[in-house]
Tab-separated table of C-alpha atoms in Angstrom:
chain	number	residue	atom	x	y	z
A	21	MET	CA	0.000	0.000	0.000
A	22	SER	CA	1.232	3.475	-0.830
A	23	VAL	CA	0.065	7.016	-0.234
A	24	TYR	CA	-0.529	9.470	-3.055
A	25	THR	CA	-1.524	13.114	-3.042
A	26	PHE	CA	-4.382	14.217	-5.284
A	27	ALA	CA	-5.790	17.737	-4.938
A	28	ASP	CA	-3.947	18.140	-1.624
A	29	VAL	CA	-5.665	15.052	-0.186
A	30	HIS	CA	-3.381	12.234	0.917
A	31	VAL	CA	-4.884	8.969	-0.245
A	32	ARG	CA	-3.735	5.478	0.632
A	33	LEU	CA	-4.291	3.063	-2.213
A	34	PRO	CA	-4.123	-0.741	-2.118
A	35	SER	CA	-1.476	-2.716	-3.952
A	36	LEU	CA	-1.744	-1.815	-7.602
A	37	SER	CA	-0.590	-3.343	-10.857
A	38	PRO	CA	2.819	-2.136	-12.063
A	39	PHE	CA	1.041	-0.190	-14.787
A	40	ALA	CA	-1.121	1.685	-12.281
A	41	MET	CA	1.806	2.292	-9.933
A	42	HIS	CA	3.708	3.833	-12.792
A	43	PHE	CA	0.649	5.891	-13.767
A	44	PHE	CA	0.395	7.421	-10.282
A	45	GLN	CA	4.131	7.568	-9.616
A	46	GLU	CA	4.530	11.332	-9.932
A	47	TYR	CA	1.899	11.813	-7.234
A	48	ARG	CA	3.474	9.617	-4.553
A	49	ALA	CA	3.294	11.356	-1.199
A	50	ASP	CA	6.405	12.170	0.798
A	51	SER	CA	5.090	10.521	3.973
A	52	ASP	CA	2.844	7.663	5.012
A	53	HIS	CA	0.277	9.964	6.585
A	54	PHE	CA	-3.065	9.672	4.826
A	55	ASP	CA	-6.417	11.439	4.971
A	56	GLU	CA	-8.370	8.884	2.982
A	57	GLU	CA	-8.083	5.242	2.102
A	58	LEU	CA	-9.539	3.737	-1.034
A	59	THR	CA	-10.097	0.092	-1.811
A	60	ILE	CA	-10.524	-1.569	-5.178
A	61	THR	CA	-12.807	-4.592	-5.138
A	62	GLN	CA	-13.725	-7.081	-7.829
A	63	GLU	CA	-17.178	-5.514	-7.844
A	64	ASP	CA	-15.640	-2.101	-8.514
A	65	LEU	CA	-13.639	-3.470	-11.422
A	66	ALA	CA	-16.656	-5.324	-12.794
A	67	ALA	CA	-18.807	-2.191	-12.629
A	68	GLU	CA	-16.094	-0.190	-14.377
A	69	ALA	CA	-15.748	-2.900	-17.043
A	70	ILE	CA	-19.399	-2.393	-17.998
A	71	LEU	CA	-18.503	1.148	-19.019
A	72	ALA	CA	-15.280	0.116	-20.750
A	73	PRO	CA	-15.593	-3.540	-21.770
A	74	LEU	CA	-12.353	-3.612	-23.758
A	75	ALA	CA	-10.197	-1.979	-21.098
A	76	PRO	CA	-7.625	-4.217	-19.416
A	77	ARG	CA	-7.686	-4.622	-15.645
A	78	GLU	CA	-4.818	-2.214	-15.018
A	79	VAL	CA	-6.650	0.567	-16.850
A	80	LEU	CA	-9.838	-0.206	-14.925
A	81	GLU	CA	-7.868	0.173	-11.677
A	82	ILE	CA	-6.953	3.711	-12.684
A	83	THR	CA	-10.494	4.705	-13.525
A	84	VAL	CA	-11.889	3.094	-10.351
A	85	VAL	CA	-9.464	5.178	-8.295
A	86	LEU	CA	-10.573	8.327	-10.110
A	87	ARG	CA	-14.261	7.563	-9.637
A	88	LYS	CA	-13.867	6.780	-5.953
A	89	PHE	CA	-11.550	9.684	-5.256
A	90	ALA	CA	-13.838	12.114	-7.071
A	91	ASN	CA	-16.680	10.934	-4.853
A	92	ARG	CA	-14.618	11.498	-1.687
A	93	LEU	CA	-13.640	14.911	-2.938
A	94	LEU	CA	-17.305	15.740	-3.397
A	95	MET	CA	-18.584	14.407	-0.101
A	96	ARG	CA	-15.742	15.449	2.204
A	97	TYR	CA	-13.614	18.148	0.613
A	98	ASP	CA	-15.960	20.544	-1.191
A	99	GLY	CA	-14.499	19.419	-4.485
A	100	PHE	CA	-15.340	17.633	-7.682
A	101	MET	CA	-13.976	16.399	-10.972
A	102	LEU	CA	-14.813	18.221	-14.168
A	103	HIS	CA	-14.407	16.782	-17.647
A	104	ALA	CA	-12.477	19.758	-18.979
A	105	ALA	CA	-9.140	20.698	-20.487
A	106	THR	CA	-7.443	23.434	-18.507
A	107	VAL	CA	-4.787	25.997	-19.317
A	108	VAL	CA	-2.797	28.123	-16.923
A	109	TYR	CA	-2.183	31.721	-17.928
A	110	GLY	CA	-1.234	34.712	-15.837
A	111	GLY	CA	-1.210	32.584	-12.702
A	112	LYS	CA	-4.795	31.390	-13.110
A	113	ALA	CA	-6.460	28.297	-14.494
A	114	TYR	CA	-9.090	28.455	-17.217
A	115	ALA	CA	-11.160	25.353	-17.822
A	116	PHE	CA	-12.750	24.445	-21.138
A	117	ALA	CA	-15.564	21.968	-20.667
A	118	ALA	CA	-17.197	20.094	-23.517
A	119	PRO	CA	-18.298	16.578	-24.460
A	120	SER	CA	-15.605	14.248	-25.778
A	121	GLY	CA	-14.594	14.955	-29.346
A	122	THR	CA	-15.413	18.663	-29.285
A	123	GLY	CA	-11.773	19.681	-29.314
A	124	LYS	CA	-10.944	20.705	-25.757
A	125	THR	CA	-7.368	19.516	-25.893
A	126	THR	CA	-6.886	20.911	-29.406
A	127	HIS	CA	-8.083	24.292	-28.209
A	128	CYS	CA	-5.692	24.205	-25.254
A	129	ARG	CA	-2.787	23.310	-27.543
A	130	LEU	CA	-3.555	26.488	-29.487
A	131	TRP	CA	-2.890	28.434	-26.319
A	132	LEU	CA	0.628	27.023	-26.279
A	133	ASP	CA	1.051	27.931	-29.972
A	134	VAL	CA	-0.072	31.500	-29.398
A	135	LEU	CA	1.469	32.195	-25.991
A	136	GLY	CA	4.482	29.904	-25.883
A	137	ASP	CA	5.934	29.637	-22.393
A	138	ASP	CA	3.376	32.083	-21.017
A	139	ALA	CA	0.748	29.337	-21.037
A	140	ARG	CA	0.742	25.734	-19.884
A	141	ILE	CA	-1.764	22.910	-19.966
A	142	LEU	CA	-2.610	21.931	-16.404
A	143	ASN	CA	-4.670	18.950	-17.517
A	144	GLY	CA	-5.939	17.814	-20.892
A	145	ASP	CA	-8.945	15.825	-19.799
A	146	LYS	CA	-10.080	15.750	-16.149
A	147	LEU	CA	-9.781	18.681	-13.812
A	148	LEU	CA	-9.950	18.367	-10.029
A	149	LEU	CA	-11.422	21.393	-8.285
A	150	ARG	CA	-11.778	22.330	-4.641
A	151	LYS	CA	-13.735	25.185	-3.157
A	152	GLN	CA	-12.307	27.367	-0.416
A	153	GLY	CA	-14.692	30.114	0.623
A	154	ASP	CA	-15.941	31.649	-2.603
A	155	ARG	CA	-12.848	30.636	-4.565
A	156	PHE	CA	-12.067	27.483	-6.458
A	157	PHE	CA	-8.650	25.945	-6.952
A	158	ALA	CA	-7.693	23.810	-9.932
A	159	TYR	CA	-5.348	20.873	-9.462
A	160	GLY	CA	-3.187	19.005	-11.895
A	161	ASN	CA	-3.575	15.265	-11.572
A	162	PRO	CA	-2.511	12.063	-13.315
A	163	TRP	CA	-5.790	11.576	-15.230
A	164	ASN	CA	-4.832	13.800	-18.088
A	165	GLY	CA	-6.173	12.020	-21.135
A	166	LYS	CA	-4.724	9.957	-23.930
A	167	GLU	CA	-2.372	12.684	-25.185
A	168	GLY	CA	-0.901	12.978	-21.704
A	169	TYR	CA	-1.014	16.777	-21.438
A	170	GLY	CA	-0.749	17.941	-17.857
A	171	GLU	CA	1.413	18.679	-14.887
A	172	ARG	CA	1.282	18.936	-11.145
A	173	GLY	CA	0.221	22.234	-9.679
A	174	CYS	CA	-2.556	24.184	-8.041
A	175	TYR	CA	-3.912	27.456	-9.377
A	176	PRO	CA	-6.897	29.661	-8.596
A	177	LEU	CA	-9.661	29.045	-11.083
A	178	GLY	CA	-10.099	32.166	-13.207
A	179	GLY	CA	-13.009	31.061	-15.351
A	180	VAL	CA	-14.913	28.204	-16.920
A	181	PHE	CA	-15.797	28.132	-20.584
A	182	LEU	CA	-18.299	25.840	-22.276
A	183	LEU	CA	-16.588	25.052	-25.543
A	184	HIS	CA	-18.568	24.676	-28.761
A	185	ARG	CA	-17.254	24.101	-32.253
A	186	ALA	CA	-18.189	26.878	-34.658
A	187	THR	CA	-16.975	28.670	-37.768
A	188	GLU	CA	-16.723	32.057	-36.064
A	189	ASN	CA	-15.007	32.750	-32.750
A	190	THR	CA	-17.172	34.404	-30.123
A	191	VAL	CA	-17.672	34.405	-26.367
A	192	SER	CA	-21.095	34.875	-24.864
A	193	PRO	CA	-22.704	34.670	-21.433
A	194	THR	CA	-24.566	31.596	-20.239
A	195	THR	CA	-27.761	31.499	-18.242
A	196	SER	CA	-27.367	29.843	-14.875
A	197	SER	CA	-29.597	26.965	-16.064
A	198	GLU	CA	-27.434	26.468	-19.148
A	199	ALA	CA	-24.233	26.522	-17.105
A	200	LEU	CA	-25.666	24.190	-14.510
A	201	ALA	CA	-26.853	21.625	-17.056
A	202	ALA	CA	-23.516	21.585	-18.865
A	203	LEU	CA	-21.386	21.406	-15.738
A	204	LEU	CA	-23.579	18.791	-14.093
A	205	SER	CA	-23.089	16.619	-17.146
A	206	ALA	CA	-19.338	17.349	-17.222
A	207	SER	CA	-18.917	16.497	-13.544
A	208	ALA	CA	-20.137	12.899	-14.088
A	209	VAL	CA	-21.467	12.811	-10.543
A	210	SER	CA	-23.322	9.699	-9.430
A	211	LYS	CA	-27.077	9.607	-9.409
A	212	SER	CA	-27.444	9.572	-5.642
A	213	GLY	CA	-29.516	12.364	-4.144
A	214	ALA	CA	-26.813	13.300	-1.656
A	215	ASP	CA	-24.179	13.595	-4.371
A	216	ARG	CA	-26.461	15.626	-6.610
A	217	LEU	CA	-27.416	18.048	-3.852
A	218	GLN	CA	-23.774	18.558	-3.004
A	219	ILE	CA	-22.702	19.148	-6.608
A	220	LEU	CA	-25.570	21.601	-7.114
A	221	ALA	CA	-24.333	23.611	-4.132
A	222	LEU	CA	-20.760	23.678	-5.448
A	223	LEU	CA	-21.803	24.550	-8.990
A	224	ASP	CA	-24.055	27.320	-7.651
A	225	CYS	CA	-21.025	28.879	-5.967
A	226	LEU	CA	-18.820	28.393	-9.018
A	227	ILE	CA	-21.348	29.957	-11.382
A	228	GLN	CA	-21.866	32.925	-9.084
A	229	HIS	CA	-18.291	33.636	-8.070
A	230	VAL	CA	-16.081	32.312	-10.869
A	231	GLY	CA	-18.350	32.681	-13.872
A	232	VAL	CA	-19.189	30.412	-16.781
A	233	ARG	CA	-19.253	31.572	-20.397
A	234	ASN	CA	-19.842	30.018	-23.800
A	235	VAL	CA	-16.987	30.066	-26.268
A	236	TYR	CA	-17.697	29.228	-29.888
A	237	ALA	CA	-14.368	28.365	-31.463
A	238	ASN	CA	-13.059	27.349	-34.858
A	239	MET	CA	-9.727	25.897	-33.726
A	240	THR	CA	-7.565	28.683	-35.151
A	241	HIS	CA	-5.257	30.978	-33.226
A	242	ASP	CA	-7.968	33.621	-33.383
A	243	ALA	CA	-10.035	31.463	-31.017
A	244	VAL	CA	-7.386	32.004	-28.349
A	245	TYR	CA	-7.223	35.747	-29.004
A	246	THR	CA	-11.001	35.894	-28.700
A	247	VAL	CA	-10.900	34.337	-25.240
A	248	LEU	CA	-7.949	36.498	-24.200
A	249	ARG	CA	-9.840	39.667	-25.168
A	250	GLU	CA	-12.774	38.451	-23.105
A	251	LEU	CA	-10.518	37.893	-20.109
A	252	GLU	CA	-8.955	41.336	-20.481
A	253	ASP	CA	-12.361	42.983	-20.799
A	254	SER	CA	-13.549	41.365	-17.619
A	255	LEU	CA	-10.582	42.493	-15.516
B	18	MET	CA	-51.352	13.275	-8.803
B	19	LYS	CA	-47.869	13.902	-7.453
B	20	ILE	CA	-44.319	14.579	-8.508
B	21	LYS	CA	-42.456	11.313	-9.031
B	22	ASP	CA	-40.159	10.346	-6.202
B	23	GLY	CA	-36.454	10.736	-6.812
B	24	PHE	CA	-35.859	14.443	-7.369
B	25	VAL	CA	-33.716	16.800	-5.344
B	26	MET	CA	-34.233	20.535	-5.576
B	27	ARG	CA	-32.125	23.538	-4.784
B	28	ARG	CA	-32.774	27.252	-4.997
B	29	PHE	CA	-30.571	29.319	-7.311
B	30	GLY	CA	-31.370	32.976	-6.765
B	31	ASP	CA	-34.878	33.501	-8.022
B	32	LYS	CA	-35.115	30.057	-9.612
B	33	TRP	CA	-35.383	26.540	-8.291
B	34	ILE	CA	-33.669	23.642	-10.035
B	35	ALA	CA	-34.860	20.053	-9.707
B	36	VAL	CA	-32.588	17.188	-10.679
B	37	ALA	CA	-33.518	13.530	-10.985
B	38	THR	CA	-31.627	11.023	-8.858
B	39	ASP	CA	-31.109	7.267	-8.663
B	40	GLU	CA	-33.137	5.192	-11.131
B	41	LEU	CA	-35.158	8.191	-12.239
B	42	ALA	CA	-31.951	9.812	-13.521
B	43	ASP	CA	-31.683	7.135	-16.215
B	44	SER	CA	-34.708	8.490	-18.033
B	45	HIS	CA	-34.764	12.035	-16.709
B	46	ASN	CA	-31.256	13.291	-17.128
B	47	VAL	CA	-32.370	16.893	-17.450
B	48	LEU	CA	-32.777	19.825	-15.155
B	49	ILE	CA	-36.195	21.195	-14.414
B	50	THR	CA	-36.082	24.956	-13.892
B	51	LEU	CA	-38.896	26.423	-11.831
B	52	ASN	CA	-39.875	29.941	-10.894
B	53	ARG	CA	-41.216	30.758	-7.452
B	54	THR	CA	-44.796	29.837	-8.287
B	55	ALA	CA	-43.863	26.578	-9.993
B	56	ALA	CA	-41.574	25.682	-7.084
B	57	ALA	CA	-44.503	26.142	-4.718
B	58	MET	CA	-46.628	23.882	-6.918
B	59	TRP	CA	-43.830	21.306	-6.933
B	60	GLU	CA	-43.765	21.368	-3.144
B	61	LEU	CA	-47.552	21.009	-2.919
B	62	LEU	CA	-47.348	18.021	-5.273
B	63	SER	CA	-44.587	16.267	-3.344
B	64	ASP	CA	-47.356	14.267	-1.683
B	65	GLU	CA	-50.410	12.836	-3.432
B	66	SER	CA	-52.874	15.633	-4.063
B	67	ASP	CA	-55.556	16.819	-6.443
B	68	TYR	CA	-55.969	19.892	-8.580
B	69	ASN	CA	-58.287	21.795	-6.232
B	70	THR	CA	-56.128	21.146	-3.172
B	71	VAL	CA	-53.043	22.429	-4.989
B	72	LEU	CA	-54.968	25.446	-6.226
B	73	ALA	CA	-56.174	26.212	-2.704
B	74	GLY	CA	-52.614	25.896	-1.406
B	75	LEU	CA	-51.342	28.353	-4.005
B	76	LEU	CA	-54.104	30.848	-3.288
B	77	THR	CA	-53.115	30.936	0.383
B	78	ARG	CA	-49.470	31.538	-0.540
B	79	PHE	CA	-49.803	34.084	-3.320
B	80	ASP	CA	-51.724	37.296	-3.364
B	81	ALA	CA	-53.103	36.955	-6.888
B	82	GLU	CA	-56.405	36.567	-8.697
B	83	GLU	CA	-57.673	33.002	-8.852
B	84	THR	CA	-57.861	33.209	-12.659
B	85	GLN	CA	-54.160	34.017	-12.875
B	86	VAL	CA	-53.231	31.290	-10.402
B	87	ARG	CA	-55.261	28.731	-12.365
B	88	GLU	CA	-53.510	29.722	-15.584
B	89	ASP	CA	-50.094	29.387	-13.936
B	90	LEU	CA	-51.053	26.039	-12.426
B	91	ASP	CA	-52.356	24.677	-15.725
B	92	ARG	CA	-49.260	25.841	-17.562
B	93	THR	CA	-46.932	24.324	-14.981
B	94	LEU	CA	-48.821	21.025	-14.866
B	95	GLU	CA	-48.541	20.788	-18.638
B	96	MET	CA	-44.796	21.464	-18.434
B	97	LEU	CA	-44.409	18.788	-15.775
B	98	ARG	CA	-46.427	16.294	-17.827
B	99	LYS	CA	-44.272	16.931	-20.901
B	100	ALA	CA	-41.140	16.513	-18.796
B	101	GLY	CA	-42.551	13.193	-17.589
B	102	VAL	CA	-42.223	14.045	-13.912
B	103	LEU	CA	-45.867	13.958	-12.926
B	104	ASP	CA	-47.352	10.713	-11.653
B	105	GLU	CA	-51.081	10.756	-12.355
B	106	GLN	CA	-51.787	7.087	-11.803
B	107	HIS	CA	-53.314	7.567	-8.358
């Protein structure tokens, strides 16, 4: 058993396959102190296999850990996982949420093209967020998607964008209902009433205090400039 | 009639949002957005009730003409029926 640190929570995990140990390696904790302990049962793996029937056991281990940790984050640490690609710019994290295949990671790569070393990709696929007061903090984590874009780090969340593919680049406001529906879907929270009440409370705070906007983007550099202008206008 | 079991609701400013949970979430993976009047109707329909009882409940809560309250109730009931969240078997 080893301890890992995800989103500033020290988690003890059971013995893992070599593949999974390697996957989590960068997030090994410095000490054996832990805040949470997760188990991985055959039932967990079987339930995960229903969602990904072709995935080998070692990959299922990784996704079971994510699912269970995300649930602990929600129920005990005012946090949640968001299916979003996230860039860091000017010391803040900006998350781009969208269904798979929309081009989240492609859009974030454009930020690197346009801004060079002034921007980084914190995570290309799954963002971990925690609320402290009215602020949210974005955490790098090992679940960073098939392209492997991401790094360790924690940054204040500067904004959330709902990404849509379009021919013209524009940013527009969302209604709270629109933002809530999109983020609820992107958070992949379980169907339990307790989980859903908790995520609604967190999303309410995020929508009010961080802000959620639509960005319609055509995957050119101009898409990045469009978002940057929006960020400058809102400062 | 009553609202199907399995929803949780939370207030967001001047709106209320209801979300399906558990098995209901499989077929109702949408948000129901309600204004203050509709949220009151939802609450009155959380237990088995009938049209006139709900109407009477709304009239005690809101200082409005009965005609207006009936129109709002009818409109909301239709919305709830279309969303598939109203159980009218009983």
